[in-house]
């Protein structure tokens, strides 16, 4: 397939624009990209009518597999009850755990597909999905299997993270040690053996797990050869990011309360900062992540929906890009980097996120002129077509 008459935002070092571009695709990969005038000859060309091409978008932090609804907690929070208070009273994550445990794989897949479809309609071609609403071995494995199987039903690549250390399950309420033993000696090894997790995640926070508890889980992940990432510094500054950096974490996510020491630590370890403006918005947080310090230290910034029933029922990656700009001050260029090149980095994927020879041919085509148009509007979707693994899977060319 030879696509011509494109504006290409290659996302190599910023937008990396090619004004009148052509892209050659063979065997599911990009084999050539450059100015149309220099395109390889002898191929039938598809005229893309001057559309904008970007890498397929990557949502690098989601929790789309879950049962139940938390709409009532949204109402509660609006009357002044905090996220932490709801969690302490047995709601929050624990309420989603109850619902998720009671659902079959088919039910979980059916509801996850609806959420996934909303993201795919905006050009997503790779998604990360976490467990963490099962907390016992069988339900965690059920969630991860459902997540992996979603790619059989839709044109998308799924990357999974085991998030056993998300919350303390009710049956271990008085026995933190016991739960961590279960995670470290039974569930994580079983998940690893079944090849169900591409990474290990945890929630390091006052209402969840301490730095030392998280360290224990990470040590097991490391011994099993699985990379780590962390929900850190979302509500308070516990120093989780610094500890994650010691493990060479792929990413630290949320990080509203990250301090300079933490910024320096993740800069040294090459860890990506994943910004989650949806959770910030829904929790009506006041402290934005230290974007200026992260930029100064050269930390790659990624942006993700954090789609989950509690803190971020956000089903739109374009809206999330806009929120990253309006709420956190990212430029539209940084927001697009955040859902392409830097999102790939946050998942440890070297074969996507930029348009370049050798990369997977995952491409989104937009009815718009400038890449800055993607983060600019709210509630407007200019997606024209999607190519996944070299095949047109949405729209027409
Ligand atoms: O990314 N911070 C922890 N985990 C999720 C929220 C999960 C939930 O409330 O269900 C998050 O915000
Ligand atoms: Fe999350």
CSV table of C-alpha atoms and ligand atoms in Angstrom, one decimal:
chain,number,residue,atom,x,y,z
A,1,UNK,CA,0.0,0.0,0.0
A,2,UNK,CA,1.4,3.4,-1.0
A,3,UNK,CA,-0.4,6.4,0.7
A,4,UNK,CA,0.1,9.8,-0.9
A,5,UNK,CA,-1.0,13.3,-0.5
A,6,UNK,CA,-0.7,13.3,3.3
A,7,UNK,CA,0.4,15.7,5.9
A,8,UNK,CA,2.4,13.5,8.2
A,9,UNK,CA,3.1,14.2,11.9
A,10,UNK,CA,5.8,11.6,12.3
A,11,UNK,CA,6.2,12.4,16.0
A,12,UNK,CA,10.0,12.0,15.7
A,13,UNK,CA,11.2,14.7,18.0
A,14,UNK,CA,8.0,16.7,18.3
A,15,UNK,CA,5.5,16.9,15.4
A,16,UNK,CA,8.2,16.0,12.9
A,17,UNK,CA,6.0,17.3,10.1
A,18,UNK,CA,6.3,16.3,6.5
A,19,UNK,CA,4.1,18.7,4.5
A,20,UNK,CA,3.4,16.6,1.3
A,21,UNK,CA,4.1,13.1,2.5
A,22,UNK,CA,3.8,9.5,1.2
A,23,UNK,CA,3.9,6.3,3.3
A,24,UNK,CA,4.7,2.9,1.9
A,25,UNK,CA,3.4,-0.1,3.9
A,26,UNK,CA,4.4,-3.7,3.4
A,27,UNK,CA,3.8,-6.7,5.6
A,28,UNK,CA,2.2,-4.7,8.3
A,29,UNK,CA,5.1,-2.3,8.6
A,30,UNK,CA,6.0,1.1,7.3
A,31,UNK,CA,8.8,0.5,4.8
A,32,UNK,CA,9.2,4.1,3.6
A,33,UNK,CA,8.0,7.6,4.5
A,34,UNK,CA,9.0,10.9,3.0
A,35,UNK,CA,8.1,13.7,0.6
A,36,UNK,CA,5.7,12.4,-2.1
A,37,UNK,CA,8.0,13.6,-4.8
A,38,UNK,CA,10.6,11.1,-3.7
A,39,UNK,CA,8.2,8.1,-3.1
A,40,UNK,CA,9.2,4.7,-4.5
A,41,UNK,CA,7.8,4.3,-8.1
A,42,UNK,CA,5.9,1.4,-9.6
A,43,UNK,CA,3.2,1.2,-6.9
A,44,UNK,CA,-0.5,2.1,-7.2
A,45,UNK,CA,-1.0,5.1,-5.0
A,46,UNK,CA,-4.0,5.9,-2.7
A,47,UNK,CA,-4.6,9.6,-2.6
A,48,UNK,CA,-5.4,10.6,1.0
A,49,UNK,CA,-6.8,14.0,0.1
A,50,UNK,CA,-4.4,16.0,2.1
A,51,UNK,CA,-5.4,14.4,5.4
A,52,UNK,CA,-3.3,14.5,8.5
A,53,UNK,CA,-1.5,11.2,9.4
A,54,UNK,CA,-0.3,10.5,12.9
A,55,UNK,CA,0.8,7.3,14.6
A,56,UNK,CA,-2.2,5.3,15.9
A,57,UNK,CA,-2.9,6.6,19.3
A,58,UNK,CA,-1.7,4.7,22.4
A,59,UNK,CA,-3.7,4.8,25.7
A,60,UNK,CA,-0.9,3.7,28.1
A,61,UNK,CA,-2.9,3.6,31.3
A,62,UNK,CA,-6.5,2.2,31.6
A,63,UNK,CA,-8.6,0.0,33.8
A,64,UNK,CA,-11.4,-0.8,31.3
A,65,UNK,CA,-12.1,-4.4,32.5
A,66,UNK,CA,-14.4,-4.1,35.5
A,67,UNK,CA,-17.9,-4.9,36.7
A,68,UNK,CA,-20.5,-2.6,38.2
A,69,UNK,CA,-20.8,1.1,38.3
A,70,UNK,CA,-19.6,3.9,40.6
A,71,UNK,CA,-22.0,6.6,39.5
A,72,UNK,CA,-23.4,6.8,43.1
A,73,UNK,CA,-19.9,7.7,44.3
A,74,UNK,CA,-19.7,10.5,41.8
A,75,UNK,CA,-22.9,11.9,43.3
A,76,UNK,CA,-21.5,11.4,46.8
A,77,UNK,CA,-18.3,13.2,46.1
A,78,UNK,CA,-20.3,16.1,44.7
A,79,UNK,CA,-21.9,16.5,48.1
A,80,UNK,CA,-18.4,16.9,49.6
A,81,UNK,CA,-17.4,13.3,50.6
A,82,UNK,CA,-13.8,12.7,49.5
A,83,UNK,CA,-12.4,9.8,47.4
A,84,UNK,CA,-10.3,8.7,50.4
A,85,UNK,CA,-13.3,8.8,52.8
A,86,UNK,CA,-15.4,6.7,50.4
A,87,UNK,CA,-12.5,4.2,50.2
A,88,UNK,CA,-12.1,4.1,54.0
A,89,UNK,CA,-15.9,3.3,54.3
A,90,UNK,CA,-15.6,0.2,52.1
A,91,UNK,CA,-16.6,1.9,48.8
A,92,UNK,CA,-14.3,2.9,46.0
A,93,UNK,CA,-12.0,0.2,44.6
A,94,UNK,CA,-13.5,-2.3,47.0
A,95,UNK,CA,-17.0,-1.8,45.6
A,96,UNK,CA,-15.7,-2.5,42.1
A,97,UNK,CA,-13.9,-5.6,43.4
A,98,UNK,CA,-17.2,-7.0,44.6
A,99,UNK,CA,-18.9,-6.4,41.3
A,100,UNK,CA,-15.9,-7.7,39.3
A,101,UNK,CA,-15.6,-10.9,41.3
A,102,UNK,CA,-19.3,-11.7,40.6
A,103,UNK,CA,-19.1,-11.3,36.8
A,104,UNK,CA,-18.3,-14.0,34.2
A,105,UNK,CA,-15.6,-13.5,31.6
A,106,UNK,CA,-18.2,-12.9,29.0
A,107,UNK,CA,-19.9,-10.2,31.0
A,108,UNK,CA,-16.6,-8.5,31.7
A,109,UNK,CA,-15.6,-8.7,28.1
A,110,UNK,CA,-19.0,-7.3,26.9
A,111,UNK,CA,-18.8,-4.2,29.1
A,112,UNK,CA,-15.0,-3.7,28.3
A,113,UNK,CA,-15.7,-3.8,24.6
A,114,UNK,CA,-18.1,-0.9,24.8
A,115,UNK,CA,-15.5,1.2,26.6
A,116,UNK,CA,-12.8,0.0,24.1
A,117,UNK,CA,-15.0,1.0,21.2
A,118,UNK,CA,-15.2,4.6,22.4
A,119,UNK,CA,-11.4,4.8,22.4
A,120,UNK,CA,-11.0,3.0,19.1
A,121,UNK,CA,-13.4,5.6,17.6
A,122,UNK,CA,-10.8,8.2,18.3
A,123,UNK,CA,-7.8,6.5,16.6
A,124,UNK,CA,-6.5,4.3,19.4
A,125,UNK,CA,-4.5,1.2,18.1
A,126,UNK,CA,-2.7,0.1,21.3
A,127,UNK,CA,-4.1,0.1,24.8
A,128,UNK,CA,-2.7,-0.9,28.2
A,129,UNK,CA,-5.2,-2.6,30.6
A,130,UNK,CA,-4.7,-3.3,34.2
A,131,UNK,CA,-6.1,-5.9,36.6
A,132,UNK,CA,-6.6,-4.8,40.2
A,133,UNK,CA,-10.4,-5.2,40.7
A,134,UNK,CA,-10.2,-8.9,41.5
A,135,UNK,CA,-7.4,-9.0,44.1
A,136,UNK,CA,-7.8,-12.8,44.5
A,137,UNK,CA,-5.9,-15.1,42.2
A,138,UNK,CA,-8.7,-16.3,40.1
A,139,UNK,CA,-10.4,-12.9,39.5
A,140,UNK,CA,-7.1,-11.2,38.7
A,141,UNK,CA,-6.3,-13.9,36.2
A,142,UNK,CA,-9.8,-13.7,34.8
A,143,UNK,CA,-9.4,-9.9,34.3
A,144,UNK,CA,-6.1,-10.3,32.6
A,145,UNK,CA,-7.4,-13.0,30.3
A,146,UNK,CA,-10.4,-10.9,29.3
A,147,UNK,CA,-8.0,-8.0,28.6
A,148,UNK,CA,-5.8,-10.1,26.4
A,149,UNK,CA,-8.8,-11.6,24.6
A,150,UNK,CA,-10.2,-8.2,23.6
A,151,UNK,CA,-7.7,-8.1,20.8
A,152,UNK,CA,-9.4,-11.1,19.2
A,153,UNK,CA,-12.6,-9.0,18.9
A,154,UNK,CA,-11.2,-5.6,17.8
A,155,UNK,CA,-8.3,-4.3,15.8
A,156,UNK,CA,-6.2,-3.3,18.7
A,157,UNK,CA,-3.0,-4.4,20.5
A,158,UNK,CA,-3.5,-4.9,24.2
A,159,UNK,CA,-0.7,-4.6,26.8
A,160,UNK,CA,-1.6,-5.9,30.3
A,161,UNK,CA,-0.4,-5.0,33.8
A,162,UNK,CA,-1.0,-7.0,37.0
A,163,UNK,CA,-2.2,-4.5,39.6
A,164,UNK,CA,-2.6,-6.9,42.6
A,165,UNK,CA,-1.4,-4.2,45.0
A,166,UNK,CA,-4.2,-1.9,44.2
A,167,UNK,CA,-6.2,-2.1,47.4
A,168,UNK,CA,-6.5,-4.5,50.4
A,169,UNK,CA,-9.3,-7.0,49.6
A,170,UNK,CA,-12.0,-7.3,52.3
A,171,UNK,CA,-10.9,-10.8,53.4
A,172,UNK,CA,-7.5,-9.4,54.3
A,173,UNK,CA,-8.7,-6.2,56.0
A,174,UNK,CA,-6.9,-7.1,59.2
A,175,UNK,CA,-4.0,-8.8,57.6
A,176,UNK,CA,-1.9,-6.6,55.2
A,177,UNK,CA,1.0,-9.0,55.5
A,178,UNK,CA,-1.1,-11.9,54.5
A,179,UNK,CA,-2.4,-10.1,51.4
A,180,UNK,CA,1.1,-9.1,50.3
A,181,UNK,CA,2.3,-12.7,50.9
A,182,UNK,CA,-0.6,-13.9,48.6
A,183,UNK,CA,0.4,-11.4,45.9
A,184,UNK,CA,4.1,-12.2,46.1
A,185,UNK,CA,4.1,-15.9,46.6
A,186,UNK,CA,1.0,-17.0,44.8
A,187,UNK,CA,-0.8,-14.6,42.4
A,188,UNK,CA,2.2,-12.8,40.8
A,189,UNK,CA,4.1,-16.1,40.1
A,190,UNK,CA,0.9,-17.7,38.7
A,191,UNK,CA,0.3,-14.6,36.5
A,192,UNK,CA,3.9,-14.7,35.3
A,193,UNK,CA,3.8,-18.4,34.6
A,194,UNK,CA,0.6,-17.9,32.5
A,195,UNK,CA,2.2,-15.1,30.6
A,196,UNK,CA,-0.7,-12.8,31.5
A,197,UNK,CA,1.2,-9.6,32.5
A,198,UNK,CA,3.5,-7.4,30.5
A,199,UNK,CA,4.2,-5.3,33.6
A,200,UNK,CA,3.5,-5.2,37.3
A,201,UNK,CA,1.8,-2.1,38.7
A,202,UNK,CA,0.9,-1.0,42.2
A,203,UNK,CA,-0.9,1.8,44.0
A,204,UNK,CA,1.5,3.5,46.4
A,205,UNK,CA,-0.5,5.9,48.5
A,206,UNK,CA,-1.7,6.4,52.1
A,207,UNK,CA,-5.0,4.7,51.3
A,208,UNK,CA,-3.3,1.9,49.5
A,209,UNK,CA,0.2,0.5,49.9
A,210,UNK,CA,3.4,2.0,51.4
A,211,UNK,CA,6.7,2.4,49.7
A,212,UNK,CA,8.1,-0.6,51.5
A,213,UNK,CA,5.1,-2.8,50.7
A,214,UNK,CA,5.4,-1.8,47.1
A,215,UNK,CA,9.1,-2.5,47.0
A,216,UNK,CA,8.4,-6.0,48.1
A,217,UNK,CA,6.1,-6.6,45.2
A,218,UNK,CA,8.5,-5.0,42.8
A,219,UNK,CA,11.4,-7.2,44.0
A,220,UNK,CA,9.3,-10.3,43.1
A,221,UNK,CA,8.4,-8.7,39.7
A,222,UNK,CA,12.1,-8.1,39.1
A,223,UNK,CA,13.1,-11.7,40.0
A,224,UNK,CA,10.5,-12.9,37.5
A,225,UNK,CA,11.9,-10.5,34.8
A,226,UNK,CA,8.7,-8.4,34.5
A,227,UNK,CA,9.0,-4.6,34.3
A,228,UNK,CA,7.3,-2.4,36.8
A,229,UNK,CA,5.3,0.8,36.8
A,230,UNK,CA,3.5,2.7,39.6
A,231,UNK,CA,0.5,4.8,40.6
A,232,UNK,CA,2.5,7.3,42.7
A,233,UNK,CA,2.3,10.7,44.3
A,234,UNK,CA,-1.4,11.1,43.3
A,235,UNK,CA,-2.8,12.4,46.6
A,236,UNK,CA,0.4,12.8,48.7
A,237,UNK,CA,4.1,12.6,48.3
A,238,UNK,CA,5.2,9.3,49.8
A,239,UNK,CA,8.4,8.9,47.6
A,240,UNK,CA,7.0,6.0,45.6
A,241,UNK,CA,8.4,7.4,42.4
A,242,UNK,CA,12.0,7.5,43.8
A,243,UNK,CA,11.7,3.8,44.8
A,244,UNK,CA,10.2,2.9,41.4
A,245,UNK,CA,13.2,4.6,39.7
A,246,UNK,CA,15.5,2.3,41.7
A,247,UNK,CA,13.7,-0.6,39.8
A,248,UNK,CA,14.1,1.2,36.5
A,249,UNK,CA,10.3,1.5,36.3
A,250,UNK,CA,8.8,2.0,32.8
A,251,UNK,CA,6.6,4.8,34.2
A,252,UNK,CA,5.3,6.6,37.2
A,253,UNK,CA,1.7,7.7,36.8
A,254,UNK,CA,-0.4,10.5,38.3
A,255,UNK,CA,2.5,12.2,40.2
A,256,UNK,CA,0.7,15.4,41.1
A,257,UNK,CA,2.7,15.6,44.3
A,258,UNK,CA,6.1,14.6,42.9
A,259,UNK,CA,8.9,16.7,44.4
A,260,UNK,CA,12.2,17.8,42.8
A,261,UNK,CA,14.1,14.8,44.3
A,262,UNK,CA,11.5,12.5,42.6
A,263,UNK,CA,11.8,14.4,39.3
A,264,UNK,CA,15.6,13.9,39.4
A,265,UNK,CA,15.3,10.3,40.3
A,266,UNK,CA,13.0,9.4,37.4
A,267,UNK,CA,15.1,11.5,35.0
A,268,UNK,CA,18.1,9.4,35.9
A,269,UNK,CA,16.3,6.1,35.5
A,270,UNK,CA,14.7,7.1,32.2
A,271,UNK,CA,11.2,6.5,33.6
A,272,UNK,CA,8.3,8.1,31.7
A,273,UNK,CA,5.9,10.5,33.6
A,274,UNK,CA,2.4,9.5,32.7
A,275,UNK,CA,0.0,12.3,33.3
A,276,UNK,CA,-3.7,11.4,34.1
A,277,UNK,CA,-5.7,14.6,33.9
A,278,UNK,CA,-9.0,12.8,33.9
A,279,UNK,CA,-8.5,11.7,37.5
A,280,UNK,CA,-7.3,15.1,38.5
A,281,UNK,CA,-10.4,16.6,36.9
A,282,UNK,CA,-12.9,14.2,38.5
A,283,UNK,CA,-11.3,14.4,42.0
A,284,UNK,CA,-11.2,18.2,41.6
A,285,UNK,CA,-7.6,18.2,42.7
A,286,UNK,CA,-5.8,21.5,43.1
A,287,UNK,CA,-2.1,20.5,42.7
A,288,UNK,CA,-1.0,19.9,39.1
A,289,UNK,CA,2.0,17.7,38.4
A,290,UNK,CA,5.3,19.5,38.2
A,291,UNK,CA,5.4,19.8,34.5
A,292,UNK,CA,8.0,22.6,34.3
A,293,UNK,CA,10.4,20.6,36.4
A,294,UNK,CA,9.8,17.4,34.4
A,295,UNK,CA,10.4,19.2,31.2
A,296,UNK,CA,13.6,20.8,32.5
A,297,UNK,CA,14.9,17.4,33.6
A,298,UNK,CA,14.1,16.0,30.2
A,299,UNK,CA,11.6,13.4,31.5
A,300,UNK,CA,9.3,12.1,28.6
A,301,UNK,CA,5.7,13.0,29.3
A,302,UNK,CA,2.9,10.6,28.4
A,303,UNK,CA,-0.8,11.2,28.7
A,304,UNK,CA,-3.5,8.6,29.3
A,305,UNK,CA,-7.2,8.4,30.1
A,306,UNK,CA,-6.9,6.2,33.2
A,307,UNK,CA,-10.3,5.1,32.2
A,308,UNK,CA,-11.8,3.5,35.4
A,309,UNK,CA,-15.1,3.6,37.2
A,310,UNK,CA,-14.0,5.6,40.2
A,311,UNK,CA,-11.6,8.5,39.5
A,312,UNK,CA,-11.7,8.7,35.7
A,313,UNK,CA,-14.7,7.5,33.8
A,314,UNK,CA,-13.2,9.3,30.8
A,315,UNK,CA,-13.8,7.4,27.5
A,316,UNK,CA,-12.1,9.9,25.3
A,317,UNK,CA,-8.3,10.2,24.5
A,318,UNK,CA,-8.9,13.4,22.6
A,319,UNK,CA,-10.6,15.0,25.6
A,320,UNK,CA,-7.8,13.8,27.7
A,321,UNK,CA,-5.3,15.5,25.4
A,322,UNK,CA,-7.3,18.7,25.8
A,323,UNK,CA,-7.3,18.3,29.6
A,324,UNK,CA,-3.6,17.8,29.7
A,325,UNK,CA,-3.2,21.1,27.9
A,326,UNK,CA,-5.8,23.1,29.7
A,327,UNK,CA,-5.3,21.7,33.2
A,328,UNK,CA,-1.6,20.9,33.2
A,329,UNK,CA,-0.3,23.3,30.6
A,330,UNK,CA,1.1,20.8,28.1
A,331,UNK,CA,1.4,22.2,24.6
A,332,UNK,CA,-0.8,20.5,22.0
A,333,UNK,CA,2.5,19.1,20.6
A,334,UNK,CA,3.4,17.6,24.0
A,335,UNK,CA,-0.2,16.2,24.4
A,336,UNK,CA,0.2,14.4,21.0
A,337,UNK,CA,3.7,13.2,21.9
A,338,UNK,CA,2.0,11.9,25.1
A,339,UNK,CA,-0.4,9.6,23.3
A,340,UNK,CA,2.1,8.5,20.6
A,341,UNK,CA,5.9,8.4,21.0
A,342,UNK,CA,6.0,8.8,24.8
A,343,UNK,CA,3.1,6.5,25.4
A,344,UNK,CA,5.0,3.8,23.5
A,345,UNK,CA,8.0,4.5,25.8
A,346,UNK,CA,5.8,4.2,28.9
A,347,UNK,CA,4.9,0.7,27.7
A,348,UNK,CA,8.4,-0.3,26.7
A,349,UNK,CA,7.3,-0.7,23.1
A,350,UNK,CA,10.0,0.3,20.5
A,351,UNK,CA,8.0,-0.6,17.4
A,352,UNK,CA,5.3,2.1,17.4
A,353,UNK,CA,4.4,5.6,18.4
A,354,UNK,CA,6.3,7.3,15.5
A,355,UNK,CA,5.9,7.1,11.8
A,356,UNK,CA,9.2,5.8,10.5
A,357,UNK,CA,10.6,2.9,8.4
A,358,UNK,CA,10.5,-0.4,10.4
A,359,UNK,CA,7.7,0.7,12.7
A,360,UNK,CA,4.3,-1.1,12.8
A,361,UNK,CA,1.9,0.4,10.3
A,362,UNK,CA,-0.5,1.7,12.9
A,363,UNK,CA,-1.7,5.0,11.5
A,364,UNK,CA,-4.6,7.4,12.3
A,365,UNK,CA,-5.8,9.7,9.5
A,366,UNK,CA,-7.6,12.8,10.4
A,367,UNK,CA,-9.9,15.3,8.6
A,368,UNK,CA,-7.8,18.2,9.8
A,369,UNK,CA,-4.9,20.3,8.7
A,370,UNK,CA,-2.7,20.8,11.7
A,371,UNK,CA,-1.7,18.3,14.4
A,372,UNK,CA,-2.4,21.0,17.0
A,373,UNK,CA,-6.1,20.7,16.0
A,374,UNK,CA,-6.3,17.4,17.9
A,375,UNK,CA,-6.0,18.8,21.4
A,376,UNK,CA,-7.8,22.0,20.6
A,377,UNK,CA,-11.6,21.2,20.6
A,378,UNK,CA,-13.7,19.4,23.1
A,379,UNK,CA,-16.3,16.9,21.9
A,380,UNK,CA,-15.3,17.0,18.3
A,381,UNK,CA,-13.7,13.9,16.6
A,382,UNK,CA,-12.0,14.5,13.2
A,383,UNK,CA,-10.9,10.9,12.8
A,384,UNK,CA,-11.2,9.8,9.1
A,385,UNK,CA,-9.6,6.3,9.0
A,386,UNK,CA,-7.4,3.9,10.9
A,387,UNK,CA,-4.8,1.5,9.7
A,388,UNK,CA,-3.8,-1.2,12.1
A,389,UNK,CA,-1.0,-3.6,11.2
A,390,UNK,CA,-1.1,-2.3,7.7
A,391,UNK,CA,-4.9,-3.0,7.2
A,392,UNK,CA,-7.6,-0.4,6.9
A,393,UNK,CA,-9.8,-1.2,9.9
A,394,UNK,CA,-12.0,1.9,10.1
A,395,UNK,CA,-13.2,4.5,7.6
A,396,UNK,CA,-12.2,4.5,3.9
A,397,UNK,CA,-9.3,5.9,2.0
B,1,LIG,O1,-5.7,5.2,38.6
B,1,LIG,N1,-5.3,5.3,41.8
B,1,LIG,C1,-5.7,4.2,41.8
B,1,LIG,N2,-6.3,3.5,40.9
B,1,LIG,C2,-7.2,4.2,40.0
B,1,LIG,C3,-8.5,4.4,40.6
B,1,LIG,C4,-9.2,3.2,40.8
B,1,LIG,C5,-10.6,3.3,41.3
B,1,LIG,O2,-11.0,4.3,42.0
B,1,LIG,O3,-11.4,2.4,40.9
B,1,LIG,C6,-6.6,5.4,39.4
B,1,LIG,O4,-7.0,6.5,39.7
B,2,LIG,FE1,-5.0,4.2,37.3
